[in-house]
Short mmCIF file of C-alpha atoms in Angstrom, two decimals:
data_model
loop_
_atom_site.label_atom_id
_atom_site.label_comp_id
_atom_site.label_asym_id
_atom_site.label_seq_id
_atom_site.Cartn_x
_atom_site.Cartn_y
_atom_site.Cartn_z
CA MET G 70 -19.29 12.20 -4.81
CA ALA G 71 -18.30 12.16 -8.60
CA GLY G 72 -19.26 15.41 -9.31
CA ARG G 73 -18.09 16.98 -5.88
CA ARG G 74 -14.80 15.92 -6.63
CA ARG G 75 -14.87 17.34 -10.04
CA THR G 76 -15.71 20.72 -8.11
CA ARG G 77 -12.64 20.28 -5.86
CA GLY G 78 -10.23 19.40 -8.32
CA ALA G 79 -11.39 22.25 -10.15
CA GLY G 80 -11.28 25.06 -7.21
CA GLY G 81 -8.33 23.36 -6.10
CA TRP G 82 -5.79 23.84 -9.99
CA GLY G 83 -7.25 26.80 -10.03
CA TRP G 84 -5.05 28.86 -7.63
CA LEU G 85 -1.91 27.50 -9.86
CA TRP G 86 -3.78 28.80 -12.98
CA GLY G 87 -4.22 31.99 -11.68
CA ALA G 88 -0.53 32.06 -10.69
CA LEU G 89 0.99 31.27 -13.78
CA MET G 90 -0.96 34.14 -15.77
CA LEU G 91 0.33 36.31 -12.78
CA SER G 92 4.13 35.03 -13.66
CA TRP G 93 3.72 34.90 -17.38
CA THR G 94 2.34 38.90 -16.72
CA VAL G 95 5.19 39.45 -15.10
CA ALA G 96 7.26 38.40 -17.36
CA ALA G 97 6.39 39.44 -20.21
CA GLN G 98 6.65 42.91 -19.05
CA GLN G 99 10.21 42.25 -17.54
CA PRO G 100 12.72 44.82 -20.57
CA PRO G 101 14.70 41.95 -22.42
CA PRO G 102 18.48 40.71 -21.22
CA PRO G 103 20.43 43.56 -22.52
CA PHE G 104 22.97 42.86 -25.68
CA ASN G 105 26.91 42.38 -24.35
CA GLU G 106 30.13 42.02 -26.51
CA ALA G 107 33.81 42.02 -25.49
CA PHE G 108 35.88 43.15 -27.82
CA GLY G 109 39.27 42.02 -28.76
CA PRO G 110 42.58 44.65 -28.77
CA ALA G 111 43.06 46.71 -32.30
CA LEU G 112 45.33 44.68 -34.47
CA ASN G 113 47.97 45.54 -37.11
CA LEU G 114 48.02 43.59 -39.60
CA SER G 115 50.18 44.62 -41.91
CA GLU G 116 52.26 46.08 -39.75
CA THR G 117 54.68 48.05 -42.42
CA PRO G 118 55.64 51.74 -42.68
CA THR G 119 54.17 51.76 -46.07
CA PHE G 120 51.29 52.20 -47.85
CA ASN G 121 48.84 49.60 -47.57
CA PHE G 122 44.97 49.86 -49.47
CA GLU G 123 42.64 47.77 -51.15
CA PHE G 124 41.84 44.90 -47.81
CA GLN G 125 39.06 42.84 -48.14
CA VAL G 126 38.18 39.85 -45.21
CA ALA G 127 36.35 36.74 -46.20
CA VAL G 128 35.02 34.13 -43.24
CA SER G 129 34.71 30.35 -43.08
CA GLY G 130 34.28 28.08 -39.75
CA SER G 131 36.35 29.80 -37.13
CA ASN G 132 39.19 30.89 -40.14
CA VAL G 133 39.35 34.48 -40.42
CA TYR G 134 41.42 35.39 -44.04
CA VAL G 135 42.22 38.74 -44.50
CA VAL G 136 44.10 40.25 -47.83
CA TRP G 137 45.56 43.50 -48.97
CA SER G 138 47.98 45.30 -51.07
CA ASP G 139 50.85 47.13 -49.82
CA THR G 140 54.04 48.70 -51.06
CA PRO G 141 57.50 47.59 -49.13
CA SER G 142 58.92 49.54 -51.95
CA ALA G 143 59.06 51.80 -54.13
CA ASP G 144 56.73 51.67 -57.26
CA LEU G 145 56.49 48.45 -56.60
CA THR G 146 53.23 47.07 -54.79
CA HIS G 147 52.44 43.39 -53.49
CA VAL G 148 49.47 40.95 -52.47
CA TYR G 149 49.47 39.71 -49.06
CA LEU G 150 47.12 37.51 -46.62
CA ARG G 151 47.09 36.82 -43.31
CA ARG G 152 44.98 33.94 -41.63
CA SER G 153 43.77 33.27 -38.17
CA SER G 154 42.34 30.12 -37.26
CA ASP G 155 41.12 31.17 -33.74
CA GLN G 156 38.13 33.48 -34.78
CA GLY G 157 40.33 36.47 -35.09
CA LYS G 158 42.26 36.02 -31.29
CA THR G 159 46.11 35.69 -34.04
CA PHE G 160 46.94 35.59 -36.74
CA ASP G 161 49.43 33.80 -38.82
CA PRO G 162 52.87 35.63 -40.34
CA PRO G 163 51.58 37.53 -43.52
CA GLN G 164 52.46 34.99 -46.74
CA LEU G 165 52.69 36.91 -50.24
CA LEU G 166 50.52 35.74 -52.73
CA SER G 167 51.91 37.69 -55.52
CA SER G 168 55.03 37.38 -57.62
CA GLY G 169 56.56 39.85 -55.82
CA VAL G 170 58.41 41.53 -58.80
CA ARG G 171 55.79 42.77 -60.81
CA PRO G 172 53.52 45.38 -58.94
CA ALA G 173 50.07 43.53 -57.99
CA TYR G 174 46.84 44.81 -56.18
CA LEU G 175 43.59 45.12 -56.06
CA PRO G 176 43.11 41.54 -54.34
CA ALA G 177 39.71 40.19 -53.60
CA VAL G 178 38.94 37.18 -51.38
CA ALA G 179 36.47 34.32 -51.03
CA ALA G 180 36.12 31.33 -48.17
CA ALA G 181 34.14 28.00 -48.57
CA GLY G 182 35.03 25.34 -45.83
CA LYS G 183 38.32 24.82 -46.07
CA LYS G 184 38.63 26.51 -49.32
CA VAL G 185 40.29 29.95 -49.87
CA TYR G 186 40.34 31.39 -53.11
CA VAL G 187 42.27 34.95 -53.58
CA ALA G 188 42.43 36.66 -57.33
CA TRP G 189 44.36 39.84 -58.14
CA ARG G 190 45.86 41.90 -60.63
CA GLU G 191 49.30 41.47 -61.43
CA GLN G 192 49.89 41.76 -65.36
CA GLY G 193 46.43 40.09 -66.68
CA ILE G 194 44.09 38.69 -63.52
CA GLN G 195 46.20 36.13 -60.76
CA PHE G 196 44.37 33.47 -59.29
CA ARG G 197 45.47 31.26 -56.27
CA ALA G 198 44.10 28.73 -54.61
CA SER G 199 44.00 26.81 -51.11
CA HIS G 200 42.81 24.03 -49.60
CA ASP G 201 44.10 23.51 -46.57
CA HIS G 202 42.52 26.57 -44.55
CA GLY G 203 44.94 29.29 -46.26
CA ARG G 204 47.53 27.69 -44.47
CA THR G 205 49.55 26.82 -48.33
CA PHE G 206 48.39 28.32 -51.73
CA ALA G 207 48.94 26.18 -55.18
CA PRO G 208 50.76 28.20 -57.51
CA PRO G 209 49.42 31.72 -59.14
CA GLN G 210 46.88 30.80 -62.76
CA LEU G 211 46.91 33.18 -65.06
CA LEU G 212 43.42 34.10 -65.98
CA ALA G 213 43.67 36.92 -68.23
CA ALA G 214 46.24 38.99 -69.83
CA ASP G 215 44.46 41.96 -68.82
CA GLY G 216 41.83 43.26 -66.73
CA ILE G 217 41.28 45.05 -63.94
CA SER G 218 38.80 44.92 -60.42
CA PRO G 219 38.48 40.89 -59.92
CA ARG G 220 35.73 39.86 -57.81
CA VAL G 221 35.46 36.07 -56.69
CA ALA G 222 32.98 34.46 -55.76
CA ALA G 223 32.39 30.63 -53.72
CA GLU G 224 30.28 28.11 -53.32
CA ASN G 225 31.03 24.20 -52.06
CA SER G 226 33.39 23.23 -55.50
CA ASP G 227 32.67 26.01 -57.87
CA VAL G 228 34.44 29.23 -58.09
CA TYR G 229 33.65 31.96 -60.23
CA VAL G 230 35.93 34.98 -60.90
CA THR G 231 34.74 37.47 -63.08
CA TRP G 232 37.18 40.53 -64.59
CA ALA G 233 37.03 44.24 -66.39
CA VAL G 234 38.69 44.82 -69.26
CA PRO G 235 39.30 48.29 -70.83
CA LEU G 236 39.19 49.24 -73.84
CA GLY G 237 39.42 52.42 -74.27
CA ILE G 238 38.77 55.81 -71.93
CA ARG G 239 34.74 55.36 -72.29
CA ALA G 240 34.76 51.75 -72.87
CA VAL G 241 34.98 48.40 -70.37
CA HIS G 242 33.80 44.73 -71.04
CA GLN G 243 33.38 42.18 -68.64
CA HIS G 244 34.20 38.60 -68.58
CA LEU G 245 33.74 35.89 -66.45
CA ARG G 246 35.77 32.46 -65.70
CA ALA G 247 34.05 29.27 -63.95
CA SER G 248 35.51 26.60 -62.14
CA HIS G 249 33.81 23.13 -60.95
CA ASP G 250 36.94 21.25 -59.10
CA ARG G 251 37.60 23.59 -56.08
CA GLY G 252 40.17 26.66 -58.49
CA LEU G 253 42.01 23.78 -60.60
CA SER G 254 40.80 24.48 -63.56
CA PHE G 255 38.43 27.07 -65.34
CA GLY G 256 36.84 27.19 -68.33
CA PRO G 257 36.63 29.36 -71.07
CA ALA G 258 36.37 33.43 -70.31
CA LEU G 259 32.65 34.46 -70.80
CA SER G 260 31.83 38.27 -71.84
CA MET G 261 29.23 39.51 -69.04
CA ASP G 262 27.85 42.14 -70.78
CA ASP G 263 26.89 41.63 -74.33
CA GLY G 264 29.26 44.73 -75.29
CA HIS G 265 27.73 47.35 -73.45
CA GLY G 266 30.13 48.04 -70.94
CA ILE G 267 28.68 46.47 -67.81
CA GLY G 268 30.99 47.24 -64.53
CA VAL G 269 30.23 43.87 -61.79
CA THR G 270 30.01 45.59 -58.37
CA GLU G 271 28.82 42.58 -56.19
CA MET G 272 29.34 38.62 -57.46
CA THR G 273 27.50 36.16 -54.86
CA ALA G 274 27.00 32.40 -55.48
CA LEU G 275 24.38 29.96 -53.75
CA ASN G 276 22.18 27.48 -54.55
CA ASN G 277 24.39 26.02 -57.53
CA ARG G 278 23.60 29.71 -58.87
CA VAL G 279 26.06 32.44 -59.44
CA TYR G 280 24.51 36.07 -59.08
CA LEU G 281 26.21 39.09 -60.81
CA VAL G 282 25.24 43.12 -60.31
CA GLY G 283 26.66 46.02 -61.62
CA ASP G 284 26.62 48.83 -64.12
CA ASP G 285 27.66 50.83 -66.83
CA VAL G 286 28.88 54.05 -65.57
CA GLY G 287 32.31 53.51 -67.56
CA VAL G 288 30.32 53.84 -70.41
CA ASP G 289 27.34 56.48 -69.78
CA ASP G 290 26.61 59.53 -68.17
CA ARG G 291 23.62 57.95 -67.15
CA PRO G 292 24.19 54.48 -66.13
CA ASP G 293 21.80 51.90 -64.73
CA VAL G 294 22.05 48.77 -63.07
CA TYR G 295 21.91 45.45 -64.51
CA VAL G 296 21.82 42.13 -62.87
CA ARG G 297 22.48 38.45 -64.60
CA THR G 298 22.34 34.91 -63.02
CA ARG G 299 23.27 31.40 -64.17
CA SER G 300 22.55 27.53 -62.96
CA LEU G 301 25.27 25.12 -62.99
CA GLU G 302 22.47 23.50 -65.16
CA GLU G 303 21.98 26.19 -67.54
CA ALA G 304 24.53 26.77 -70.92
CA ALA G 305 24.44 30.25 -70.19
CA PHE G 306 23.65 33.44 -68.72
CA THR G 307 20.67 34.82 -68.39
CA PRO G 308 20.31 38.16 -70.35
CA ARG G 309 20.66 41.33 -69.03
CA PHE G 310 18.00 42.75 -66.56
CA ASN G 311 18.13 46.56 -66.12
CA LEU G 312 16.76 47.13 -62.41
CA SER G 313 16.92 50.97 -62.93
CA ALA G 314 15.19 51.58 -66.23
CA ASP G 315 11.76 52.40 -64.76
CA GLU G 316 12.90 55.03 -62.69
CA GLY G 317 13.93 57.42 -66.31
CA PRO G 318 16.69 57.63 -68.26
CA GLY G 319 18.57 60.58 -67.72
CA GLN G 320 19.13 59.42 -63.72
CA PRO G 321 22.30 57.85 -62.86
CA SER G 322 22.40 54.40 -60.95
CA VAL G 323 24.78 53.30 -59.32
CA LEU G 324 27.03 51.49 -56.18
CA ALA G 325 24.58 48.46 -56.78
CA ARG G 326 24.98 45.60 -53.80
CA ILE G 327 23.18 42.46 -53.87
CA ALA G 328 22.04 39.66 -51.24
CA VAL G 329 20.58 36.20 -52.01
CA LYS G 330 18.55 34.40 -49.29
CA ASP G 331 16.86 30.75 -50.58
CA GLN G 332 14.53 31.82 -53.88
CA ARG G 333 14.99 35.18 -52.83
CA VAL G 334 17.07 37.80 -55.19
CA HIS G 335 17.30 41.29 -53.10
CA VAL G 336 19.24 44.76 -54.88
CA VAL G 337 19.59 47.93 -53.72
CA TRP G 338 21.61 50.91 -55.37
CA GLU G 339 21.80 54.96 -55.73
CA GLU G 340 20.36 56.94 -57.78
CA CYS G 341 20.54 60.18 -58.02
CA ASP G 342 18.28 63.04 -60.22
CA ASP G 343 21.42 64.25 -62.29
CA LEU G 344 25.40 63.67 -62.56
CA PHE G 345 25.71 66.98 -60.38
CA PRO G 346 22.78 65.94 -58.03
CA SER G 347 20.83 67.91 -55.80
CA THR G 348 18.71 64.78 -54.87
CA CYS G 349 20.12 61.36 -54.54
CA SER G 350 17.71 58.08 -53.19
CA ILE G 351 17.99 54.47 -52.31
CA LEU G 352 16.11 51.99 -54.17
CA TYR G 353 15.69 48.48 -53.63
CA ARG G 354 13.94 45.93 -55.94
CA ARG G 355 13.70 41.92 -54.68
CA SER G 356 12.85 38.56 -56.91
CA THR G 357 11.36 35.51 -55.94
CA ASP G 358 12.16 33.61 -58.39
CA ARG G 359 16.09 34.03 -58.09
CA GLY G 360 16.39 36.67 -60.64
CA SER G 361 13.90 35.92 -63.50
CA SER G 362 11.75 38.95 -62.77
CA PHE G 363 11.66 41.42 -59.97
CA GLY G 364 8.97 43.03 -58.49
CA PRO G 365 8.36 46.93 -58.42
CA VAL G 366 10.77 49.17 -57.34
CA GLN G 367 10.58 50.42 -53.44
CA ARG G 368 12.34 54.11 -52.45
CA LEU G 369 13.57 53.54 -48.85
CA SER G 370 15.24 56.52 -48.45
CA ALA G 371 13.07 60.25 -47.99
CA GLY G 372 13.77 61.68 -51.25
CA LYS G 373 14.83 65.16 -50.34
CA GLY G 374 19.14 65.77 -49.93
CA LEU G 375 21.16 62.89 -50.72
CA ALA G 376 20.76 59.56 -49.66
CA LEU G 377 24.17 57.37 -50.87
CA ALA G 378 26.57 54.45 -50.99
CA PRO G 379 23.80 51.56 -49.85
CA ASP G 380 25.11 47.98 -48.08
CA LEU G 381 22.83 45.07 -47.85
CA GLU G 382 22.30 41.69 -45.56
CA VAL G 383 19.77 39.03 -45.15
CA SER G 384 19.19 37.39 -42.16
CA GLY G 385 15.77 34.45 -42.14
CA ALA G 386 12.56 36.27 -43.60
CA HIS G 387 15.04 39.83 -42.10
CA VAL G 388 16.27 42.37 -45.07
CA PHE G 389 18.34 44.93 -43.62
CA VAL G 390 19.41 48.20 -45.71
CA ALA G 391 21.93 51.01 -44.60
CA TRP G 392 23.41 54.26 -46.44
CA GLN G 393 24.49 57.45 -45.42
CA ASP G 394 21.73 60.45 -45.82
CA ASN G 395 22.00 64.19 -45.19
CA ALA G 396 18.56 64.83 -45.72
CA ALA G 397 18.67 66.56 -41.74
CA GLY G 398 21.43 68.60 -42.53
CA ASN G 399 25.12 66.71 -41.81
CA PHE G 400 25.15 62.86 -43.56
CA ASP G 401 24.27 60.38 -40.84
CA ILE G 402 23.52 56.66 -40.68
CA VAL G 403 20.05 55.38 -41.95
CA LEU G 404 18.76 52.23 -41.60
CA ARG G 405 15.75 50.71 -42.47
CA VAL G 406 14.68 46.75 -41.78
CA SER G 407 11.92 44.14 -43.15
CA ASP G 408 10.75 41.42 -41.59
CA ASP G 409 8.61 40.02 -44.53
CA HIS G 410 11.43 39.09 -47.14
CA GLY G 411 11.23 42.85 -48.04
CA GLY G 412 7.92 42.73 -48.68
CA ALA G 413 7.59 45.90 -46.54
CA PHE G 414 10.15 48.67 -44.64
CA SER G 415 10.22 49.68 -40.97
CA LYS G 416 10.88 53.70 -41.06
CA PRO G 417 14.27 54.84 -41.21
CA ARG G 418 16.43 54.62 -38.08
CA ASN G 419 19.35 56.89 -37.55
CA LEU G 420 22.14 55.01 -36.11
CA SER G 421 24.83 57.31 -35.86
CA ASN G 422 22.73 60.99 -35.04
CA THR G 423 26.28 62.52 -34.49
CA PRO G 424 26.88 65.65 -35.13
CA GLY G 425 30.16 65.30 -37.80
CA TYR G 426 29.80 63.47 -40.83
CA SER G 427 29.33 59.78 -41.08
CA GLY G 428 29.66 57.34 -44.36
CA ALA G 429 31.62 54.46 -45.18
CA VAL G 430 28.44 51.83 -43.70
CA SER G 431 28.66 48.22 -43.49
CA LEU G 432 26.34 45.14 -41.95
CA SER G 433 26.53 42.34 -41.47
CA ALA G 434 23.72 40.20 -40.33
CA ALA G 435 23.47 36.29 -38.72
CA ASP G 436 20.51 34.91 -36.86
CA SER G 437 19.31 37.74 -34.99
CA ILE G 438 22.44 39.39 -34.19
CA VAL G 439 22.98 43.01 -36.78
CA ARG G 440 26.50 44.84 -37.17
CA VAL G 441 26.88 47.90 -38.05
CA VAL G 442 30.34 49.69 -38.79
CA TRP G 443 31.02 53.24 -40.60
CA GLU G 444 33.72 55.83 -39.96
CA ASP G 445 32.61 58.98 -38.22
CA ALA G 446 34.20 62.39 -37.88
CA ALA G 447 32.04 63.50 -34.58
CA GLY G 448 35.08 63.65 -32.84
CA GLY G 449 37.51 65.70 -35.30
CA SER G 450 39.66 63.36 -37.14
CA LEU G 451 37.48 60.37 -38.55
CA ASP G 452 37.11 57.01 -36.48
CA VAL G 453 35.64 53.66 -36.63
CA PHE G 454 32.30 53.43 -35.11
CA TYR G 455 30.56 50.51 -33.66
CA ARG G 456 26.41 49.22 -32.99
CA ALA G 457 24.92 46.09 -32.63
CA SER G 458 21.75 44.88 -32.37
CA GLY G 459 20.68 41.17 -30.41
CA ASP G 460 17.09 41.12 -31.62
CA LEU G 461 16.95 41.61 -35.43
CA GLY G 462 17.34 45.09 -35.14
CA SER G 463 14.44 46.22 -32.70
CA THR G 464 17.27 47.55 -30.91
CA PHE G 465 20.87 48.75 -31.25
CA SER G 466 23.49 48.84 -28.17
CA PRO G 467 25.04 52.39 -27.61
CA VAL G 468 27.69 53.57 -30.20
CA LYS G 469 31.40 52.28 -29.44
CA ASN G 470 34.16 54.01 -31.03
CA LEU G 471 36.39 50.80 -32.36
CA SER G 472 39.52 52.92 -33.28
CA SER G 473 40.05 55.75 -30.91
CA SER G 474 43.08 56.68 -32.62
CA PRO G 475 43.92 60.68 -33.43
CA THR G 476 45.01 59.55 -36.92
CA ARG G 477 42.40 59.06 -39.31
CA SER G 478 39.94 55.70 -39.38
CA ALA G 479 38.75 54.86 -42.64
CA ALA G 480 36.83 52.22 -45.05
CA PRO G 481 35.48 50.17 -42.35
CA ARG G 482 33.95 46.33 -43.38
CA VAL G 483 32.00 44.18 -40.48
CA LEU G 484 31.56 40.11 -40.85
CA ALA G 485 30.22 38.04 -39.24
CA SER G 486 30.49 34.29 -38.48
CA ARG G 487 27.89 31.34 -39.16
CA GLY G 488 25.89 32.04 -36.16
CA GLY G 489 26.50 35.60 -35.57
CA SER G 490 28.27 34.70 -32.26
CA HIS G 491 31.59 36.44 -33.46
CA GLY G 492 31.66 39.90 -35.50
CA TYR G 493 35.10 40.63 -37.37
CA VAL G 494 35.87 44.60 -38.00
CA GLY G 495 38.73 45.54 -40.49
CA TRP G 496 39.53 48.94 -41.48
CA LEU G 497 42.35 51.29 -42.81
CA GLU G 498 44.38 53.48 -40.26
CA GLU G 499 46.57 56.43 -41.85
CA LEU G 500 49.26 56.38 -38.77
CA SER G 501 51.52 59.69 -41.02
CA PHE G 502 51.66 60.66 -44.47
CA GLU G 503 51.89 57.90 -46.97
CA ASN G 504 51.90 55.01 -43.57
CA THR G 505 48.53 53.68 -44.23
CA ASP G 506 48.06 50.07 -42.42
CA VAL G 507 45.03 47.43 -42.50
CA PHE G 508 43.37 47.62 -38.11
CA PHE G 509 41.25 44.48 -37.20
CA ARG G 510 39.11 43.93 -34.01
CA ARG G 511 37.18 40.94 -33.02
CA VAL G 512 33.88 41.36 -31.60
CA GLU G 513 31.86 38.31 -29.42
CA VAL G 514 28.45 37.87 -27.95
CA LYS G 515 29.10 37.72 -24.05
#
């Protein structure tokens, strides 16, 4: 009897097992649900009949911060900030951060939690901090009596500001000051280039370390790309690490970008065969030990034509690199993806594929959502085009024109919320001669 019961039991459950296998097979054959997003209206954040430029965007939680330079009066440029506390749906009125009586420009912004930090050039390098989501700002601090091109990075209570000091036509020195009390006070200025004229193109802070990447284009006709890093426990920065030296001394290397995730540091840059190049390539190197050493160079572009101006983002084990490339004829936007922390990359994918010029690409990546924006002349005038992926770059939504204006729309940048559910795109809209405004659109996953 026991044996018969076992036999009947196996046969009785067999139909259920078969049904489950069939349902799993059918489910596996179903295409993934479409990735849909809703777009907010285009907002003019500067709204002045003058020339606005040099904008930056920072995101923290549901707060979005946009800074820019504006020229409300002749020959006098100011620095403004606008803040949104509802994920970019609405913005508070502009705040004047500079003095209003001296020329101020080249603003940079960073946000960490409730803290917002802005630096700009105004008779030196000025800095202001907010500890209440940008509602109010402390008085300006003069970090340096001279300098240009400030960069800001922040993590927890740590703030880093770096800038360049020109020392003649072919000389520049890079300096940095650090605060470990939310920008209330700063340590002494540190020389970052050991007299070699390294200009920082990007700086980031993560896991109690700060990372800087740049090049010596200001003092060398054939510049190289360098990286430096320091932790809070270390007394000094690591020596300059030349990432591009292996490619030869006669090949200019510029426009480096850096991204850090856990112990891994990822760097991409543009390298050309001459000052007046026939070929430019996109090169990549990674470190698995927080920048102490780097693996070999990987050439991501095809090695023919001009591959220029890369951007770089990391999400989990995935590394995304995009650039503009004319190997096929006109400039298109090309993307490559690694799913093993940068060990190997997928084949190049043409995201724009339009008959006109495509360039100035910007990436964001958070969780499984990747967003790409670029400027495109497919319609005649320059517009801001957009594509997004909800599956880490395996598939992308159709191209969408975010600006759709008869005037020139340029220099787009995209950022994302922490989980990627919201995307934020800013760009410069040339409404008429000498009237350029800062425009903004939000996007939300449905």
